[in-house]
Amino acid sequence: MEVDKLDHEIRVKEQEEEEEEEEEEVFYTPGPKELYDVRLEVLNYSLKQSAIRLQKLRQLKQSTTTTTPTTTLTTGIPSQDEINILKSRRQLNSNLSKYEIYGSQFIPGTTRTISNIKISNNDKYIACGSWDGSINLLNSQDLSIFKKTPSGFHNEKISGLSWNNNDNQLVSGDQNGLLLSSPIVSIKQAHNDRITKTLFHPINNLIISTSFDQTWKLWDLNKLSGQRDDLQCLVEQEGHSKPIFTGEIHPDGGLFMSGGLDGIVHIWDLRSGRSIVTLQKHMAGVYCLDWSPNGYQFVTGSGDCSLKIWDLRKLENNNSNNELYSIPAHTKLITDVKFYHQSRDIMQKQQQQQDQQQDQDHLLGSEFNDGKFLVSCSYDGDVNIWSSDNWIKIKSLRGHTDKVMSCDINSTGKWIVSSGWDRSIKLWK
């Protein structure tokens, strides 16, 4: 009887411990009442955008499918549509393999690493953030300085930088946890530690910031709580066991992906506030990530020197998820990765359509190529271009004399920019 009693007590204790572990795994911070309206706004926006994206994918599929889709299977001979797609891919890879350094700029007065570089949606300007606290806007045509932020905005490392869709606001974060949205709002001590990423939501009035304090926060620019420098935080979300180093918002606006130095990637549903997927396949911290324009693929880059490609449709909320591909992409820590996103604003789309009508042979502006390549950079000093058809490296761009910290692709895919430890900005065409 004593053995049975002891066995029962052990089982009860184990059950209590399991329940405590389950409670510790999922933790949600209550939000203010205004959060409901924001979630509803994000829901409506994401449903609309996903419908547009899916319709575009269907039209693209229909345009590349002949009336006899089994031609290749039945005869072994590819259809004309398949031949055209192959030609487009080959032309794209050929164009990308010809990229060379086009320009280089050292910004006068900048004394430390250029840590962040972001191209405006209209491709006119390049925003550069430095570890000395300065932010410079460069003309994309010749890398000349267009504007420099006044002194006093940031005093420490710029570690987050993002344009809004209209290119009239720039949000940035620094070593001291100061978050700015120029020229309207500043948020003092937005986090308790260094801000690592700042992002404008496609809705434009929402900002997401990630930090070394192991949280990410959602801010609404329309809901100032009194003073101009006192912005209400709608969401403060924990979930990582180490600092959150990076994050990215889904093209539809409904999901947010965070990566931390714990090597874990969380995908959060902004419409409900829940973590829907947890990925734990990297052997070191996750330093960069990006969504593909197709909405279901994404890439993560890590201190283990690998890029991992994932398919959202095949993931579940457990620890058994596996990546589609793991690419030994660099020999040192990967600092940044970007999919090619075509036409990031309506004006650029219209301009590209005009260019395509004038030059049908130019394939970089084709919808076939949206998201069909990505760019990564690393502490090894290389900027690598990858095909997203087969995940094979097309070319390594070498020009920096030290670690490369950040990279970006313009919305036509005609040029790439990078910044590095050597305090230079490189333009590749």
mmCIF file of N, CA and C in Angstrom, residues 69-161:
data_model
loop_
_atom_site.group_PDB
_atom_site.id
_atom_site.type_symbol
_atom_site.label_atom_id
_atom_site.label_comp_id
_atom_site.label_asym_id
_atom_site.label_seq_id
_atom_site.Cartn_x
_atom_site.Cartn_y
_atom_site.Cartn_z
ATOM 1 N N PRO A 69 -1.780 21.288 -70.610
ATOM 2 C CA PRO A 69 -0.744 21.346 -69.596
ATOM 3 C C PRO A 69 0.069 20.070 -69.476
ATOM 4 N N THR A 70 -0.390 18.963 -70.071
ATOM 5 C CA THR A 70 0.339 17.707 -69.937
ATOM 6 C C THR A 70 1.286 17.473 -71.104
ATOM 7 N N THR A 71 1.583 18.534 -71.852
ATOM 8 C CA THR A 71 2.440 18.385 -73.032
ATOM 9 C C THR A 71 3.769 17.735 -72.682
ATOM 10 N N THR A 72 4.424 18.227 -71.655
ATOM 11 C CA THR A 72 5.735 17.705 -71.302
ATOM 12 C C THR A 72 5.643 16.264 -70.839
ATOM 13 N N LEU A 73 4.590 15.943 -70.058
ATOM 14 C CA LEU A 73 4.452 14.601 -69.521
ATOM 15 C C LEU A 73 4.139 13.587 -70.608
ATOM 16 N N THR A 74 3.330 13.972 -71.570
ATOM 17 C CA THR A 74 2.887 13.014 -72.587
ATOM 18 C C THR A 74 3.870 12.881 -73.739
ATOM 19 N N THR A 75 4.536 13.954 -74.092
ATOM 20 C CA THR A 75 5.419 13.913 -75.261
ATOM 21 C C THR A 75 6.891 14.069 -74.912
ATOM 22 N N GLY A 76 7.166 14.526 -73.684
ATOM 23 C CA GLY A 76 8.551 14.783 -73.325
ATOM 24 C C GLY A 76 9.080 16.077 -73.893
ATOM 25 N N ILE A 77 8.236 16.818 -74.594
ATOM 26 C CA ILE A 77 8.640 18.082 -75.211
ATOM 27 C C ILE A 77 8.043 19.234 -74.407
ATOM 28 N N PRO A 78 8.850 20.170 -73.925
ATOM 29 C CA PRO A 78 8.315 21.289 -73.144
ATOM 30 C C PRO A 78 7.425 22.183 -73.988
ATOM 31 N N SER A 79 6.403 22.746 -73.348
ATOM 32 C CA SER A 79 5.513 23.673 -74.032
ATOM 33 C C SER A 79 6.218 24.999 -74.262
ATOM 34 N N GLN A 80 5.617 25.851 -75.081
ATOM 35 C CA GLN A 80 6.206 27.159 -75.362
ATOM 36 C C GLN A 80 6.260 28.015 -74.107
ATOM 37 N N ASP A 81 5.217 27.901 -73.243
ATOM 38 C CA ASP A 81 5.217 28.661 -71.995
ATOM 39 C C ASP A 81 6.376 28.237 -71.103
ATOM 40 N N GLU A 82 6.609 26.935 -71.015
ATOM 41 C CA GLU A 82 7.715 26.442 -70.199
ATOM 42 C C GLU A 82 9.056 26.909 -70.756
ATOM 43 N N ILE A 83 9.173 26.916 -72.058
ATOM 44 C CA ILE A 83 10.403 27.406 -72.693
ATOM 45 C C ILE A 83 10.619 28.883 -72.374
ATOM 46 N N ASN A 84 9.534 29.670 -72.423
ATOM 47 C CA ASN A 84 9.641 31.104 -72.132
ATOM 48 C C ASN A 84 10.075 31.347 -70.686
ATOM 49 N N ILE A 85 9.528 30.547 -69.760
ATOM 50 C CA ILE A 85 9.903 30.698 -68.356
ATOM 51 C C ILE A 85 11.375 30.359 -68.158
ATOM 52 N N LEU A 86 11.825 29.273 -68.788
ATOM 53 C CA LEU A 86 13.232 28.893 -68.679
ATOM 54 C C LEU A 86 14.142 29.977 -69.249
ATOM 55 N N LYS A 87 13.724 30.546 -70.368
ATOM 56 C CA LYS A 87 14.504 31.633 -70.961
ATOM 57 C C LYS A 87 14.568 32.829 -70.017
ATOM 58 N N SER A 88 13.432 33.129 -69.393
ATOM 59 C CA SER A 88 13.382 34.252 -68.457
ATOM 60 C C SER A 88 14.316 34.018 -67.278
ATOM 61 N N ARG A 89 14.296 32.798 -66.733
ATOM 62 C CA ARG A 89 15.161 32.475 -65.600
ATOM 63 C C ARG A 89 16.637 32.569 -65.993
ATOM 64 N N ARG A 90 16.955 32.025 -67.151
ATOM 65 C CA ARG A 90 18.348 32.055 -67.601
ATOM 66 C C ARG A 90 18.819 33.489 -67.839
ATOM 67 N N GLN A 91 17.935 34.299 -68.415
ATOM 68 C CA GLN A 91 18.292 35.695 -68.653
ATOM 69 C C GLN A 91 18.479 36.436 -67.337
ATOM 70 N N LEU A 92 17.606 36.150 -66.374
ATOM 71 C CA LEU A 92 17.732 36.763 -65.055
ATOM 72 C C LEU A 92 19.066 36.403 -64.421
ATOM 73 N N ASN A 93 19.395 35.108 -64.406
ATOM 74 C CA ASN A 93 20.652 34.668 -63.805
ATOM 75 C C ASN A 93 21.854 35.248 -64.544
ATOM 76 N N SER A 94 21.727 35.352 -65.861
ATOM 77 C CA SER A 94 22.811 35.938 -66.648
ATOM 78 C C SER A 94 23.022 37.402 -66.273
ATOM 79 N N ASN A 95 21.923 38.147 -66.124
ATOM 80 C CA ASN A 95 22.019 39.557 -65.740
ATOM 81 C C ASN A 95 22.614 39.715 -64.342
ATOM 82 N N LEU A 96 22.175 38.849 -63.418
ATOM 83 C CA LEU A 96 22.669 38.937 -62.049
ATOM 84 C C LEU A 96 24.146 38.575 -61.963
ATOM 85 N N SER A 97 24.585 37.652 -62.792
ATOM 86 C CA SER A 97 25.991 37.233 -62.771
ATOM 87 C C SER A 97 26.927 38.322 -63.289
ATOM 88 N N LYS A 98 26.361 39.353 -63.919
ATOM 89 C CA LYS A 98 27.170 40.447 -64.464
ATOM 90 C C LYS A 98 27.309 41.621 -63.491
ATOM 91 N N TYR A 99 26.701 41.503 -62.317
ATOM 92 C CA TYR A 99 26.796 42.597 -61.346
ATOM 93 C C TYR A 99 28.257 42.869 -60.984
ATOM 94 N N GLU A 100 28.610 44.139 -60.974
ATOM 95 C CA GLU A 100 29.940 44.585 -60.562
ATOM 96 C C GLU A 100 29.777 45.840 -59.711
ATOM 97 N N ILE A 101 30.827 46.215 -59.033
ATOM 98 C CA ILE A 101 30.765 47.427 -58.225
ATOM 99 C C ILE A 101 30.646 48.643 -59.142
ATOM 100 N N TYR A 102 29.670 49.490 -58.845
ATOM 101 C CA TYR A 102 29.382 50.656 -59.681
ATOM 102 C C TYR A 102 29.809 51.951 -59.002
ATOM 103 N N GLY A 103 29.757 51.945 -57.668
ATOM 104 C CA GLY A 103 30.142 53.144 -56.933
ATOM 105 C C GLY A 103 30.435 52.823 -55.484
ATOM 106 N N SER A 104 31.207 53.676 -54.835
ATOM 107 C CA SER A 104 31.547 53.514 -53.427
ATOM 108 C C SER A 104 31.596 54.887 -52.779
ATOM 109 N N GLN A 105 31.095 54.972 -51.548
ATOM 110 C CA GLN A 105 31.019 56.266 -50.874
ATOM 111 C C GLN A 105 31.422 56.127 -49.416
ATOM 112 N N PHE A 106 32.323 57.004 -48.977
ATOM 113 C CA PHE A 106 32.637 57.170 -47.571
ATOM 114 C C PHE A 106 31.994 58.480 -47.130
ATOM 115 N N ILE A 107 31.095 58.414 -46.159
ATOM 116 C CA ILE A 107 30.359 59.603 -45.744
ATOM 117 C C ILE A 107 31.237 60.473 -44.853
ATOM 118 N N PRO A 108 31.461 61.715 -45.233
ATOM 119 C CA PRO A 108 32.296 62.614 -44.420
ATOM 120 C C PRO A 108 31.721 62.776 -43.013
ATOM 121 N N GLY A 109 32.580 62.674 -42.022
ATOM 122 C CA GLY A 109 32.157 62.859 -40.644
ATOM 123 C C GLY A 109 31.725 61.590 -39.945
ATOM 124 N N THR A 110 31.471 60.527 -40.694
ATOM 125 C CA THR A 110 31.081 59.257 -40.086
ATOM 126 C C THR A 110 32.322 58.561 -39.547
ATOM 127 N N THR A 111 32.301 58.228 -38.274
ATOM 128 C CA THR A 111 33.502 57.705 -37.621
ATOM 129 C C THR A 111 33.432 56.223 -37.301
ATOM 130 N N ARG A 112 32.248 55.608 -37.489
ATOM 131 C CA ARG A 112 32.123 54.194 -37.128
ATOM 132 C C ARG A 112 31.374 53.430 -38.217
ATOM 133 N N THR A 113 31.142 52.161 -37.954
ATOM 134 C CA THR A 113 30.514 51.241 -38.906
ATOM 135 C C THR A 113 29.179 51.760 -39.432
ATOM 136 N N ILE A 114 28.925 51.565 -40.747
ATOM 137 C CA ILE A 114 27.591 51.804 -41.315
ATOM 138 C C ILE A 114 26.795 50.526 -41.082
ATOM 139 N N SER A 115 25.939 50.544 -40.081
ATOM 140 C CA SER A 115 25.303 49.316 -39.599
ATOM 141 C C SER A 115 24.023 48.957 -40.326
ATOM 142 N N ASN A 116 23.321 49.952 -40.876
ATOM 143 C CA ASN A 116 22.039 49.708 -41.536
ATOM 144 C C ASN A 116 21.949 50.506 -42.817
ATOM 145 N N ILE A 117 21.358 49.891 -43.841
ATOM 146 C CA ILE A 117 21.156 50.588 -45.106
ATOM 147 C C ILE A 117 19.805 50.177 -45.669
ATOM 148 N N LYS A 118 18.979 51.169 -46.049
ATOM 149 C CA LYS A 118 17.632 50.904 -46.539
ATOM 150 C C LYS A 118 17.314 51.823 -47.716
ATOM 151 N N ILE A 119 16.830 51.223 -48.807
ATOM 152 C CA ILE A 119 16.438 51.970 -49.997
ATOM 153 C C ILE A 119 14.986 52.409 -49.845
ATOM 154 N N SER A 120 14.692 53.658 -50.190
ATOM 155 C CA SER A 120 13.305 54.123 -50.149
ATOM 156 C C SER A 120 12.478 53.383 -51.191
ATOM 157 N N ASN A 121 11.175 53.343 -50.986
ATOM 158 C CA ASN A 121 10.299 52.574 -51.869
ATOM 159 C C ASN A 121 10.260 53.117 -53.288
ATOM 160 N N ASN A 122 10.525 54.420 -53.445
ATOM 161 C CA ASN A 122 10.557 55.006 -54.787
ATOM 162 C C ASN A 122 11.950 54.962 -55.407
ATOM 163 N N ASP A 123 12.891 54.329 -54.706
ATOM 164 C CA ASP A 123 14.262 54.116 -55.195
ATOM 165 C C ASP A 123 15.089 55.387 -55.317
ATOM 166 N N LYS A 124 14.602 56.510 -54.808
ATOM 167 C CA LYS A 124 15.338 57.767 -54.965
ATOM 168 C C LYS A 124 16.451 57.933 -53.935
ATOM 169 N N TYR A 125 16.214 57.414 -52.721
ATOM 170 C CA TYR A 125 17.143 57.681 -51.628
ATOM 171 C C TYR A 125 17.589 56.389 -50.947
ATOM 172 N N ILE A 126 18.754 56.482 -50.321
ATOM 173 C CA ILE A 126 19.303 55.390 -49.529
ATOM 174 C C ILE A 126 19.564 55.927 -48.132
ATOM 175 N N ALA A 127 18.916 55.346 -47.133
ATOM 176 C CA ALA A 127 19.126 55.752 -45.746
ATOM 177 C C ALA A 127 20.231 54.899 -45.139
ATOM 178 N N CYS A 128 21.181 55.564 -44.485
ATOM 179 C CA CYS A 128 22.329 54.877 -43.897
ATOM 180 C C CYS A 128 22.430 55.233 -42.422
ATOM 181 N N GLY A 129 22.426 54.236 -41.561
ATOM 182 C CA GLY A 129 22.585 54.449 -40.134
ATOM 183 C C GLY A 129 23.936 53.944 -39.665
ATOM 184 N N SER A 130 24.582 54.704 -38.780
ATOM 185 C CA SER A 130 25.932 54.366 -38.336
ATOM 186 C C SER A 130 25.975 54.122 -36.832
ATOM 187 N N TRP A 131 27.013 53.436 -36.402
ATOM 188 C CA TRP A 131 27.215 53.213 -34.976
ATOM 189 C C TRP A 131 27.639 54.487 -34.244
ATOM 190 N N ASP A 132 27.949 55.550 -34.969
ATOM 191 C CA ASP A 132 28.246 56.811 -34.287
ATOM 192 C C ASP A 132 26.981 57.624 -34.016
ATOM 193 N N GLY A 133 25.804 57.068 -34.373
ATOM 194 C CA GLY A 133 24.531 57.718 -34.103
ATOM 195 C C GLY A 133 23.996 58.572 -35.229
ATOM 196 N N SER A 134 24.710 58.669 -36.334
ATOM 197 C CA SER A 134 24.270 59.516 -37.443
ATOM 198 C C SER A 134 23.433 58.736 -38.447
ATOM 199 N N ILE A 135 22.503 59.448 -39.100
ATOM 200 C CA ILE A 135 21.709 58.895 -40.194
ATOM 201 C C ILE A 135 21.857 59.832 -41.386
ATOM 202 N N ASN A 136 22.247 59.289 -42.522
ATOM 203 C CA ASN A 136 22.423 60.074 -43.737
ATOM 204 C C ASN A 136 21.515 59.552 -44.834
ATOM 205 N N LEU A 137 20.965 60.477 -45.622
ATOM 206 C CA LEU A 137 20.197 60.117 -46.807
ATOM 207 C C LEU A 137 21.045 60.413 -48.032
ATOM 208 N N LEU A 138 21.230 59.399 -48.882
ATOM 209 C CA LEU A 138 22.036 59.537 -50.084
ATOM 210 C C LEU A 138 21.159 59.494 -51.324
ATOM 211 N N ASN A 139 21.544 60.221 -52.348
ATOM 212 C CA ASN A 139 20.911 60.078 -53.657
ATOM 213 C C ASN A 139 21.345 58.748 -54.259
ATOM 214 N N SER A 140 20.378 57.971 -54.724
ATOM 215 C CA SER A 140 20.702 56.633 -55.217
ATOM 216 C C SER A 140 21.472 56.652 -56.532
ATOM 217 N N GLN A 141 21.387 57.749 -57.279
ATOM 218 C CA GLN A 141 22.036 57.799 -58.583
ATOM 219 C C GLN A 141 23.557 57.908 -58.479
ATOM 220 N N ASP A 142 24.029 58.737 -57.548
ATOM 221 C CA ASP A 142 25.471 58.977 -57.469
ATOM 222 C C ASP A 142 26.036 58.861 -56.053
ATOM 223 N N LEU A 143 25.197 58.444 -55.084
ATOM 224 C CA LEU A 143 25.606 58.270 -53.690
ATOM 225 C C LEU A 143 26.025 59.581 -53.027
ATOM 226 N N SER A 144 25.613 60.699 -53.593
ATOM 227 C CA SER A 144 25.890 61.986 -52.952
ATOM 228 C C SER A 144 24.957 62.178 -51.761
ATOM 229 N N ILE A 145 25.385 62.960 -50.784
ATOM 230 C CA ILE A 145 24.599 63.166 -49.570
ATOM 231 C C ILE A 145 23.461 64.138 -49.846
ATOM 232 N N PHE A 146 22.236 63.689 -49.591
ATOM 233 C CA PHE A 146 21.059 64.528 -49.786
ATOM 234 C C PHE A 146 20.677 65.242 -48.491
ATOM 235 N N LYS A 147 20.765 64.521 -47.374
ATOM 236 C CA LYS A 147 20.352 65.099 -46.100
ATOM 237 C C LYS A 147 21.014 64.331 -44.969
ATOM 238 N N LYS A 148 21.279 65.031 -43.884
ATOM 239 C CA LYS A 148 21.846 64.415 -42.698
ATOM 240 C C LYS A 148 21.024 64.816 -41.491
ATOM 241 N N THR A 149 20.741 63.853 -40.606
ATOM 242 C CA THR A 149 19.942 64.160 -39.426
ATOM 243 C C THR A 149 20.719 65.083 -38.497
ATOM 244 N N PRO A 150 20.033 66.031 -37.874
ATOM 245 C CA PRO A 150 20.713 66.935 -36.941
ATOM 246 C C PRO A 150 21.302 66.172 -35.767
ATOM 247 N N SER A 151 22.319 66.730 -35.165
ATOM 248 C CA SER A 151 22.932 66.106 -33.996
ATOM 249 C C SER A 151 21.948 66.100 -32.832
ATOM 250 N N GLY A 152 22.056 65.093 -31.997
ATOM 251 C CA GLY A 152 21.184 64.990 -30.839
ATOM 252 C C GLY A 152 20.063 63.991 -30.997
ATOM 253 N N PHE A 153 19.779 63.558 -32.223
ATOM 254 C CA PHE A 153 18.735 62.562 -32.419
ATOM 255 C C PHE A 153 19.147 61.229 -31.806
ATOM 256 N N HIS A 154 20.317 60.772 -32.180
ATOM 257 C CA HIS A 154 20.873 59.536 -31.638
ATOM 258 C C HIS A 154 22.295 59.801 -31.172
ATOM 259 N N ASN A 155 22.648 59.186 -30.054
ATOM 260 C CA ASN A 155 24.002 59.328 -29.531
ATOM 261 C C ASN A 155 24.783 58.023 -29.573
ATOM 262 N N GLU A 156 24.098 56.945 -29.898
ATOM 263 C CA GLU A 156 24.742 55.635 -29.896
ATOM 264 C C GLU A 156 24.424 54.886 -31.183
ATOM 265 N N LYS A 157 24.769 53.595 -31.207
ATOM 266 C CA LYS A 157 24.649 52.758 -32.394
ATOM 267 C C LYS A 157 23.243 52.760 -32.988
ATOM 268 N N ILE A 158 23.149 53.054 -34.288
ATOM 269 C CA ILE A 158 21.887 52.880 -35.006
ATOM 270 C C ILE A 158 21.760 51.401 -35.350
ATOM 271 N N SER A 159 20.732 50.760 -34.827
ATOM 272 C CA SER A 159 20.577 49.319 -35.045
ATOM 273 C C SER A 159 19.228 48.966 -35.660
ATOM 274 N N GLY A 160 18.415 49.965 -35.971
ATOM 275 C CA GLY A 160 17.143 49.727 -36.647
ATOM 276 C C GLY A 160 16.824 50.889 -37.558
ATOM 277 N N LEU A 161 16.306 50.596 -38.753
ATOM 278 C CA LEU A 161 16.040 51.646 -39.739
ATOM 279 C C LEU A 161 14.984 51.144 -40.712
#
